[in-house]
Coordinates of C-alpha atoms and ligand atoms in Angstrom, one line a residue:
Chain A
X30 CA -23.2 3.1 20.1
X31 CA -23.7 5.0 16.9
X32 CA -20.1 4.9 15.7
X33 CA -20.0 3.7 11.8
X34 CA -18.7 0.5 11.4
X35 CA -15.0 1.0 10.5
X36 CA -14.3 -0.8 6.7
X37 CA -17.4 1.3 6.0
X38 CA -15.4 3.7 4.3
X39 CA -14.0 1.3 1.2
X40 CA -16.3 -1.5 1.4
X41 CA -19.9 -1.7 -0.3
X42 CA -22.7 -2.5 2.2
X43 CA -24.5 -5.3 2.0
X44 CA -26.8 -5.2 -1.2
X45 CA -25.5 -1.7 -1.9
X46 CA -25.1 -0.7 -5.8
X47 CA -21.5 0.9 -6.3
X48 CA -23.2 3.3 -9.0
X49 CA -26.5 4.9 -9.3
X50 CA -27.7 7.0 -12.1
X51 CA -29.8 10.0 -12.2
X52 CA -30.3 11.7 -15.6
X53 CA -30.3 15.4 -15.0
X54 CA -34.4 16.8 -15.3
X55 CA -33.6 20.5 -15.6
X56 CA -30.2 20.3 -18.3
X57 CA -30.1 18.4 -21.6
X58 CA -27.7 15.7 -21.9
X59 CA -26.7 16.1 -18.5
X60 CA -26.6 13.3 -15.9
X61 CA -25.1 12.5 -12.2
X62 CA -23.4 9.8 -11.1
X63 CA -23.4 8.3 -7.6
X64 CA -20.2 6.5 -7.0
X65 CA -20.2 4.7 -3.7
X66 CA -17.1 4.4 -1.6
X67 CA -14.9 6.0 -3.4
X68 CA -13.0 9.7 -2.7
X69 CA -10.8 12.2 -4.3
X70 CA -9.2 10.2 -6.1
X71 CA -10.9 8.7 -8.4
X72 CA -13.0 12.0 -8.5
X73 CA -10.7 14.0 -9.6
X74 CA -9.0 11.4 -12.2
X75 CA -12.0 10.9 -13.6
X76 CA -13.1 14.6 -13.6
X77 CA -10.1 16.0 -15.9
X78 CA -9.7 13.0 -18.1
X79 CA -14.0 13.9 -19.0
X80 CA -13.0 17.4 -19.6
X81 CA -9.8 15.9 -21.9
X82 CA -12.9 14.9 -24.1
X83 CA -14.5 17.5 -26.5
X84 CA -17.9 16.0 -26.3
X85 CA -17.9 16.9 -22.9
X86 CA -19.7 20.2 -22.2
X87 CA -19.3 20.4 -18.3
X88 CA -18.0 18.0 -15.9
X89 CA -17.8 18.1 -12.0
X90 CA -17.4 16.1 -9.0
X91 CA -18.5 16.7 -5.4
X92 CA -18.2 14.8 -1.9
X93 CA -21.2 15.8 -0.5
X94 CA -19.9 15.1 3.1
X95 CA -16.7 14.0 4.7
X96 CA -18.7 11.4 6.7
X97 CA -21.1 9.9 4.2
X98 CA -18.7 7.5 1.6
X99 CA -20.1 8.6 -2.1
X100 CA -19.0 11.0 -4.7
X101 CA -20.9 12.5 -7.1
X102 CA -20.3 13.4 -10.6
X103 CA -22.0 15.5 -13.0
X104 CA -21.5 15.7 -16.9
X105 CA -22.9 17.0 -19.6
X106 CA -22.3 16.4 -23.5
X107 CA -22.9 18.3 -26.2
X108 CA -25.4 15.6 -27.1
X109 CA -23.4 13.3 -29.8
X110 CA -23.0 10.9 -27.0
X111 CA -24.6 10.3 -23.6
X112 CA -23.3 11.1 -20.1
X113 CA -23.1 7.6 -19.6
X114 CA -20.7 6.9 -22.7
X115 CA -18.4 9.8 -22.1
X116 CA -17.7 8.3 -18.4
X117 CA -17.3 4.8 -20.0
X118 CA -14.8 6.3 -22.3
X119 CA -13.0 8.0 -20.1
X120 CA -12.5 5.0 -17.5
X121 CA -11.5 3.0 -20.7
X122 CA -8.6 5.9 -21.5
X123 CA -7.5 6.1 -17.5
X124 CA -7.6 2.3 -17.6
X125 CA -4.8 2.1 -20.4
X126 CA -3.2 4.5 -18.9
X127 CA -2.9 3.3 -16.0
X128 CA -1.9 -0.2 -17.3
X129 CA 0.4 1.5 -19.6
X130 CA 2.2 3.3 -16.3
X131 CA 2.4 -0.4 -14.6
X132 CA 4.7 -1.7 -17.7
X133 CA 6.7 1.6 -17.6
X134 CA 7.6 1.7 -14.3
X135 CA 8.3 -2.1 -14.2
X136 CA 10.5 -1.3 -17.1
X137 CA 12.0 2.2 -15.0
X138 CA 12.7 -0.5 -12.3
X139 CA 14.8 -3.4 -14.6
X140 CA 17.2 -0.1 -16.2
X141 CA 17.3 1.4 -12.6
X142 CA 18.7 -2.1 -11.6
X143 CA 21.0 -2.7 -14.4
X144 CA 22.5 1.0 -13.9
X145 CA 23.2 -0.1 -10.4
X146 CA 24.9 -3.4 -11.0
X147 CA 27.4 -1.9 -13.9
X148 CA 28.0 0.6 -11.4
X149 CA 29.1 -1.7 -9.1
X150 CA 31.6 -4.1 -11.6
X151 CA 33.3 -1.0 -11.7
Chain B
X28 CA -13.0 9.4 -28.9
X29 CA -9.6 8.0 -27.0
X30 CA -7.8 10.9 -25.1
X31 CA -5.3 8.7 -23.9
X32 CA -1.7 10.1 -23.1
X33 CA 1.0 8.1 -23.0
X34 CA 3.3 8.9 -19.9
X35 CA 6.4 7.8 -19.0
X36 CA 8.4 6.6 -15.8
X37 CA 12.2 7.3 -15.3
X38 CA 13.6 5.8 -11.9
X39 CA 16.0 7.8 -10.8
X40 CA 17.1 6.0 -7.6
X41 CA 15.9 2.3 -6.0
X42 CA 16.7 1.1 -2.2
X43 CA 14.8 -1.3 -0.5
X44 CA 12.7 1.3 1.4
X45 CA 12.9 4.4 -1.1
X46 CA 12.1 5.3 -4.5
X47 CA 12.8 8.0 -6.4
X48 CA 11.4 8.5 -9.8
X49 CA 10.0 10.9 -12.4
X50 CA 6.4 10.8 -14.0
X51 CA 6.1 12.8 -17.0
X52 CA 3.7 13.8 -19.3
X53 CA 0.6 13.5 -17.9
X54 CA -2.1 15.6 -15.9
X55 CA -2.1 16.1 -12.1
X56 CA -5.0 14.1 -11.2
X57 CA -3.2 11.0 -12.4
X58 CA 0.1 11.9 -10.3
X59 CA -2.2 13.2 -7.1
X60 CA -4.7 9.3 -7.9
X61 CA -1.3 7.8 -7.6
X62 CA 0.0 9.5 -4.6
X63 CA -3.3 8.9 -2.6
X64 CA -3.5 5.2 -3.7
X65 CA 0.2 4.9 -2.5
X66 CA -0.6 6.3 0.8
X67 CA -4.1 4.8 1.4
X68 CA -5.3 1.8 -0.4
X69 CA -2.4 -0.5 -0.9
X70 CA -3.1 -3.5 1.3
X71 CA -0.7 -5.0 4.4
X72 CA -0.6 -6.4 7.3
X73 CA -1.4 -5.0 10.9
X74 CA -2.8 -6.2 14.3
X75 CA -6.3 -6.1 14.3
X76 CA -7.6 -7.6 17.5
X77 CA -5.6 -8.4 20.7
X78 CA -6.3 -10.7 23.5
X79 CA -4.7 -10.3 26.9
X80 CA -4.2 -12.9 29.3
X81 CA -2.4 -10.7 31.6
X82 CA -1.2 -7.4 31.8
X83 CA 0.4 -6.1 35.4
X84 CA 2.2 -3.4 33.8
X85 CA 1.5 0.3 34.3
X86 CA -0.1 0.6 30.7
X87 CA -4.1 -0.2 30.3
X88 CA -4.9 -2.8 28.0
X89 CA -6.1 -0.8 25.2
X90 CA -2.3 1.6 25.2
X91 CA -1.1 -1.1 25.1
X92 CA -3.2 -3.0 21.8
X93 CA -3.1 0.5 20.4
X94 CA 0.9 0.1 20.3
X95 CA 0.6 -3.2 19.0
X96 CA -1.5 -1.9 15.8
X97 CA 0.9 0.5 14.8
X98 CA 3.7 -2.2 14.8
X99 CA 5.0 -2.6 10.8
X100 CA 4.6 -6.0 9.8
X101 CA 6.7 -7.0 6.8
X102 CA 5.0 -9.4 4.7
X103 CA 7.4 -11.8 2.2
X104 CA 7.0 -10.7 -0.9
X105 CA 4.5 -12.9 -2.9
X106 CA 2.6 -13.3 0.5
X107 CA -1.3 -13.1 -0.5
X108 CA -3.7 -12.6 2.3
X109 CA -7.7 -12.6 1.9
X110 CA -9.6 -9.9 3.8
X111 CA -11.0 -11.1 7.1
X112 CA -14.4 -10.1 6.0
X113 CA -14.1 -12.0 2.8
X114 CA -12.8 -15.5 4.2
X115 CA -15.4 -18.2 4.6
X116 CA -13.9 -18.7 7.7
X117 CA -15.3 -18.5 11.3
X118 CA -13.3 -15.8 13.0
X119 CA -9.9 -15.8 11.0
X120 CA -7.5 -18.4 9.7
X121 CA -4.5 -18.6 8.3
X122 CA -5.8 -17.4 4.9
X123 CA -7.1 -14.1 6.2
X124 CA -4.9 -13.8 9.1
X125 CA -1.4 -13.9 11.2
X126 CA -1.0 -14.9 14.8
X127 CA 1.5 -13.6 16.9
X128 CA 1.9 -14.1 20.3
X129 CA 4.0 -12.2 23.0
X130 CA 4.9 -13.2 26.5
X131 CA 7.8 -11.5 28.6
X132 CA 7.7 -11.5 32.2
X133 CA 10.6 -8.8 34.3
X134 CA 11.8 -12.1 36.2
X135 CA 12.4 -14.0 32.3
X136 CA 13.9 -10.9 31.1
X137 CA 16.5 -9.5 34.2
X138 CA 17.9 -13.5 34.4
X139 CA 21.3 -13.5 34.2
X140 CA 21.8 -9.8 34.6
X141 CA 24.8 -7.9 36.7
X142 CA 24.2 -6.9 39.6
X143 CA 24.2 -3.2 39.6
X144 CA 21.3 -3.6 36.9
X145 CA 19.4 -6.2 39.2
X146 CA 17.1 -3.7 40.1
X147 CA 16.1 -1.9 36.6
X148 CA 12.9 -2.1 34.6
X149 CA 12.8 -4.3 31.7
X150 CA 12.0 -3.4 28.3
X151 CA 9.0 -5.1 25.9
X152 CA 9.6 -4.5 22.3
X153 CA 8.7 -5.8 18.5
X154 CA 11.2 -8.2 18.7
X155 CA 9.4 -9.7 21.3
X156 CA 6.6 -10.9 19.4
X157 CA 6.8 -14.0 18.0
X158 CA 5.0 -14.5 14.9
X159 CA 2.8 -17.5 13.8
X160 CA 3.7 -17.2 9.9
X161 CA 7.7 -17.3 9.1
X162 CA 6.4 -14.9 5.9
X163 CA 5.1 -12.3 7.9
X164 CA 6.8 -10.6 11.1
X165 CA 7.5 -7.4 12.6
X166 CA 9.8 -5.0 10.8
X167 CA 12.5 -3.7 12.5
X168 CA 15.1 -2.7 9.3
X169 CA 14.5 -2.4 6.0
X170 CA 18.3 -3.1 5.1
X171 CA 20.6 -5.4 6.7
X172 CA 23.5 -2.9 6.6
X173 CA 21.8 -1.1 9.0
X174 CA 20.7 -3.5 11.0
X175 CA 24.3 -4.7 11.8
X176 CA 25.1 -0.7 12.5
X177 CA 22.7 0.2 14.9
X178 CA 22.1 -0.9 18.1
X179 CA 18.7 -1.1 18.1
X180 CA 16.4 -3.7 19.2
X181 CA 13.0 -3.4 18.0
X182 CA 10.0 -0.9 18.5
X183 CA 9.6 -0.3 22.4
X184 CA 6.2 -1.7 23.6
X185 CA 6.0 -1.3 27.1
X186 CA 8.9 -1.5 30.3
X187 CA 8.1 -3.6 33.5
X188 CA 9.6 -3.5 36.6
X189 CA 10.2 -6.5 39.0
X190 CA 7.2 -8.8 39.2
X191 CA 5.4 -7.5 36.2
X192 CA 4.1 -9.4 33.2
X193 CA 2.7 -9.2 29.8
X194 CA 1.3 -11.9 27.9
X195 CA -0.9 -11.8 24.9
X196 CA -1.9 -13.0 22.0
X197 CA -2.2 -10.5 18.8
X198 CA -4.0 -11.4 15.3
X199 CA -2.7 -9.6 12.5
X200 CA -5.3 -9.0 9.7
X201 CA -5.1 -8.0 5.7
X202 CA -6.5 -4.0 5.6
X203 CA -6.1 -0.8 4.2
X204 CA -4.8 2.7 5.6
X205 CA -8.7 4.0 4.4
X206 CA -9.8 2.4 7.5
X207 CA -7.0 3.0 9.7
X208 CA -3.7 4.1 9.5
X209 CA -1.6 1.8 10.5
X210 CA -1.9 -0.4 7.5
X211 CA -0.4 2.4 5.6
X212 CA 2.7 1.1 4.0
X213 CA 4.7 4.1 3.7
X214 CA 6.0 7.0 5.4
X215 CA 6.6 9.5 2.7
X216 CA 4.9 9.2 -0.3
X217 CA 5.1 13.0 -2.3
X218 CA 6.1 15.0 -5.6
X219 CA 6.8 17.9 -6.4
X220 CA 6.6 19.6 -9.6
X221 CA 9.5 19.4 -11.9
X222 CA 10.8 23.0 -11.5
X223 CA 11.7 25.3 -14.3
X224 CA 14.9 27.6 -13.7
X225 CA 16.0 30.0 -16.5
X226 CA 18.8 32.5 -15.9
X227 CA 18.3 35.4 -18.4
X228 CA 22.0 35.5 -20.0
X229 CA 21.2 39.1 -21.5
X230 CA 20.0 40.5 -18.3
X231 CA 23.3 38.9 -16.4
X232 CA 25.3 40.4 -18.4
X233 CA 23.8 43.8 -17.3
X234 CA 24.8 42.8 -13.6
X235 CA 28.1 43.0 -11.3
X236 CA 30.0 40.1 -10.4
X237 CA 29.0 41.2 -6.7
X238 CA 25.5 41.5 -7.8
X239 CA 25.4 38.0 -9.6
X240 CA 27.0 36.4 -6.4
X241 CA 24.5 37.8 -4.2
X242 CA 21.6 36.4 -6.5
X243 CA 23.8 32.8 -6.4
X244 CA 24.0 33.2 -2.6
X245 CA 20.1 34.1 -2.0
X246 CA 19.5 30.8 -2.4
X247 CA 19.5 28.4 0.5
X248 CA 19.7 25.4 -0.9
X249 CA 22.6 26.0 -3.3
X250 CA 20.7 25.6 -6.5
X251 CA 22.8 28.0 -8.5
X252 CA 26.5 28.5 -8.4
X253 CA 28.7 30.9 -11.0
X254 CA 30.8 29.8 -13.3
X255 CA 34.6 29.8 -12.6
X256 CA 35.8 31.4 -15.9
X257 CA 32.9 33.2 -17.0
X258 CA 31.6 34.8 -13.9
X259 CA 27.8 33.9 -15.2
X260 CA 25.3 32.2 -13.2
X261 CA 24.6 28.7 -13.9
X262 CA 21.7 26.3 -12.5
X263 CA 23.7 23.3 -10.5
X264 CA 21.4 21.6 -8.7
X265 CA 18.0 22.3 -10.3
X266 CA 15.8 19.3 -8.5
X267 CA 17.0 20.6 -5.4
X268 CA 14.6 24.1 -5.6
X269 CA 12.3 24.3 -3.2
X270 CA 10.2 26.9 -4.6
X271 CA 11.1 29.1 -2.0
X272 CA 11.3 32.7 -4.1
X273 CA 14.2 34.0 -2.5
X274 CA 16.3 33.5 -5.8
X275 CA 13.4 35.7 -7.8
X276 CA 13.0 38.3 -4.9
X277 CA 16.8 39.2 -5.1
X278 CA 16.8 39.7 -8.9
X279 CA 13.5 42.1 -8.9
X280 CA 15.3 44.1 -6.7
X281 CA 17.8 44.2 -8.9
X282 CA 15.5 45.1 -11.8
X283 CA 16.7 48.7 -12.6
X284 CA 13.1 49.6 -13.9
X285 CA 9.7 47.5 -12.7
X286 CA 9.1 46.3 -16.1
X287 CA 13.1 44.9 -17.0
X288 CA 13.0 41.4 -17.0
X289 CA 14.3 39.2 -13.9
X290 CA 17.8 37.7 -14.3
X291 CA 16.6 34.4 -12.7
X292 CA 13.2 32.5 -13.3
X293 CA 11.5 29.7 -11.4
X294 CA 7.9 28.3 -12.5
X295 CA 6.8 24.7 -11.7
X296 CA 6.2 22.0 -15.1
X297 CA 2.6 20.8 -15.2
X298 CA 3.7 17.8 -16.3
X299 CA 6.5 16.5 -14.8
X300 CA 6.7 14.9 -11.1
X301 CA 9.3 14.0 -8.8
X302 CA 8.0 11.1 -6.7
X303 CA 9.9 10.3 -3.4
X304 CA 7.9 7.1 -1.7
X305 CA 9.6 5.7 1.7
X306 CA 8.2 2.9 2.8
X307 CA 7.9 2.1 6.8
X308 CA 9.3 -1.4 5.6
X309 CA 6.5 -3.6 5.0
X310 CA 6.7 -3.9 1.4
X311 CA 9.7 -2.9 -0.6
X312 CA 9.5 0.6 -2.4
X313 CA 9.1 -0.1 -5.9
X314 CA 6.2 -2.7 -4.7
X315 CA 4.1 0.5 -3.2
X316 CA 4.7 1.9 -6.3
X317 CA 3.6 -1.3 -8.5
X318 CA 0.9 -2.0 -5.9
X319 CA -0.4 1.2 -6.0
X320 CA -0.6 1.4 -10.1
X321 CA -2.8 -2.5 -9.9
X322 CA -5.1 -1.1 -7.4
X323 CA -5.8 1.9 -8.9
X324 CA -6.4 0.2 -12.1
X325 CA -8.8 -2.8 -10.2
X326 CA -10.2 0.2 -9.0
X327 CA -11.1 1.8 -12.7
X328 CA -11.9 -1.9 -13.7
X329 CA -15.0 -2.7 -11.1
X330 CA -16.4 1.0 -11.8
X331 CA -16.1 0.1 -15.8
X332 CA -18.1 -3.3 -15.3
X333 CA -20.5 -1.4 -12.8
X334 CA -21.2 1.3 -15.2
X335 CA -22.0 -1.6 -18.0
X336 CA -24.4 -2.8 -15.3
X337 CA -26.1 0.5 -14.6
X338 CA -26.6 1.0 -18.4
X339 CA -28.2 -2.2 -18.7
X340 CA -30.1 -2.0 -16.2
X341 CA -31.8 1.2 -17.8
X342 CA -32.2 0.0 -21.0
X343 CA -34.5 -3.3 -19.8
X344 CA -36.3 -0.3 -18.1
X345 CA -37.1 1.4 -21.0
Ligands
LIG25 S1 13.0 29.4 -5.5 FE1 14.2 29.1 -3.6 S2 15.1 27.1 -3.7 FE2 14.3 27.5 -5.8 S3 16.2 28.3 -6.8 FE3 15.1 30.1 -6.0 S4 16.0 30.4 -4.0 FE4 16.6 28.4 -4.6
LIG26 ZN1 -10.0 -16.8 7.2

């Protein structure tokens, strides 16, 4: 049977790396990422938080195939900083973000809560 | 150089299987990341593998485990599970896995009944399967008041008629809905864009009464309404536009010239989003939600460190 396995869309295989780097032969400052198992959505988070950043000249990312469990993301700086950099610095910025979005819907969640309990003393 | 934005969260209503809540200044890929995560990659419980010891009812074995799988499990909350691929056990345990075991028979089931029923089939269901773990079972309500309401009694499996069986054994395992859906933990999980309704006062005033109404009345889901004293339109139930354009078809039609301006406006906010997330009552709503935000940050974490490891990687090359 030739059917993949089935976690084989989330989990690494063995000795798989989840990143590989190519630096771009043809553009300056350019480079593409290969981001195993992962989709849309990191893809596009990560694509409009790089183009947030004005040291980014172009960025782009592509699944190459429904079936095959990689995305691929190209960027390009201006040249002050490396493609590598500006992808680190933008996973740093979504990662606060993100963190910061945990505490304020835990916090959403405690007011929701107390809005419902004085309701119901009344 | 940080671009970070600083959003914000405002619930606006909190059950025990729904959540309602607005996300606001940020970009769409972080709302449509969140969405995805919601619906795809927060972890629960499901059957994974069945064994039958015997089945003489009119369903094949694999109907029948195929049922089982989609069965909710509610997990405690607190409950942590391993993955069954990353436990050091041999086959599963009760780190990585949930036994539950089902055995009805007609004969156990039409004992006892009246006579005129003697003769029906009997029905299998979720609350028929005994679980293994008191923490993790199969969901039938997400709320007790409407448990006591209904009449239901658990998620039909499977009728037998007289002499008929089923006995099995079920393992429920720790996954996500990437690899299948049936470890998806929620049944709705959208937004929609914060809409944007403006009701030129200038250009109203321009209008009939008769006119107004029949801008008010386009509408099918009674967004606007007019006001009692003034006659003007007014926006009444804004969150409830569906983007439908009948409101803004009605009042170009009523543009006198092509290039007047409409006496009703709808565009949709890029940065606000209405979140509605139902759960199918495995883990409480605002969990998904809270769930959702840690994996998607884990996620953001491991590609951080693995980008650290590429780099260095490449500079012992050079
Ligand atoms: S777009 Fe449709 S739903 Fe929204 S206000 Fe207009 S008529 Fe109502
Ligand atoms: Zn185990």
């Amino acid at each position: 049977m030739n059917a993949p396995e089935r976690s084989e869309s989330w989990r690494l295989n063995e000795g798989e790396e989840k990143v590989d780097y190519e630096p771009d032969t043809k553009i300056p400052n350019a480079g593409n990422f290969i981001i195993k198992k992962e989709d849309h959505t990191l893809g596009n988070l990560i694509r409009m938080q790089l183009l947030q950043d004005r040291q980014v000249r172009f960025a782009g990312y592509l699944m190459p195939h429904p079936l095959e469990n990689i995305m691929r993301v190209k960027v390009q700086t201006n040249g002050e900083v490396t493609p590598m950099d500006a992808l680190s610095t933008a996973i740093e910025d979504l990662t606060s973000e993100v963190d910061n979005l945990t505490q304020r819907f835990a916090e959403g969640v405690l007011a929701c809560k107390r809005l419902q309990e004085s309701r119901q003393y009344q | 150089m940080p671009n970070t934005r600083a959003p914000k969260i405002e619930v606006l209503e909190l059950k025990a299987d729904f959540v309602k809540f607005v996300l606001s200044d940020t970009d769409t890929s972080v709302a449509n990341a969140l969405r995805r995560v919601m619906i795809a990659e927060v972890p629960t419980m499901a059957i994974d593998l069945v064994t039958i010891t015997e089945n003489s009812s009119a369903l094949q074995d694999e109907f029948l485990a195929h049922r089982l799988g989609l069965v909710p499990l509610r997990c405690e909350p607190g409950t942590k599970f391993v993955y069954n691929l990353d436990c050091d056990c041999e086959d599963n345990c009760e780190q990585c896995s949930v036994t539950l075991s089902l055995d009805v028979s007609w004969e156990s089931k039409a004992a006892g009944r009246p006579d005129h029923e003697k003769d029906l089939p009997v029905f299998v269901t979720s609350s028929d399967l005994v679980s293994h773990d008191p923490r993790v079972g199969p969901v039938h309500f997400a709320s007790s008041d409407i448990i006591d309401a209904s009449q239901d009694d658990g998620i039909m499996l499977a009728k037998l008629s007289r002499g008929q069986r089923l006995q099995l054994t079920a393992v429920a395992k720790k996954g996500i809905a990437k690899e299948h859906a049936k470890w998806s933990p929620v049944c709705v999980a959208t937004y929609q864009f914060d809409p944007i309704i403006k009701v030129a006062d200038d250009v109203s005033a321009t209008l009939t009464v008769a006119q107004r109404q029949q801008v008010v009345e386009s509408c099918p889901v009674k967004v606007y309404g007019l006001d009692e004293r003034t006659n003007n339109i007014v926006v009444r139930n804004r969150l409830e536009c569906m983007y439908c354009d009948e409101c803004t078809n009605v009042a170009s039609s009523l543009k006198l010239r092509p290039e007047d301006d409409a006496v009703v406006t709808v565009t949709a906010s890029q940065d606000r989003f209405i979140f509605s997330v139902e759960t199918n009552g495995t883990i409480d709503a605002d969990q998904v939600v809270q769930q959702a935000l840690e994996a998607l940050s884990l996620k953001l974490q491991t590609l951080r460190n693995e980008l650290i490891n590429v780099k260095q990687k490449i500079l012992a090359a050079a």
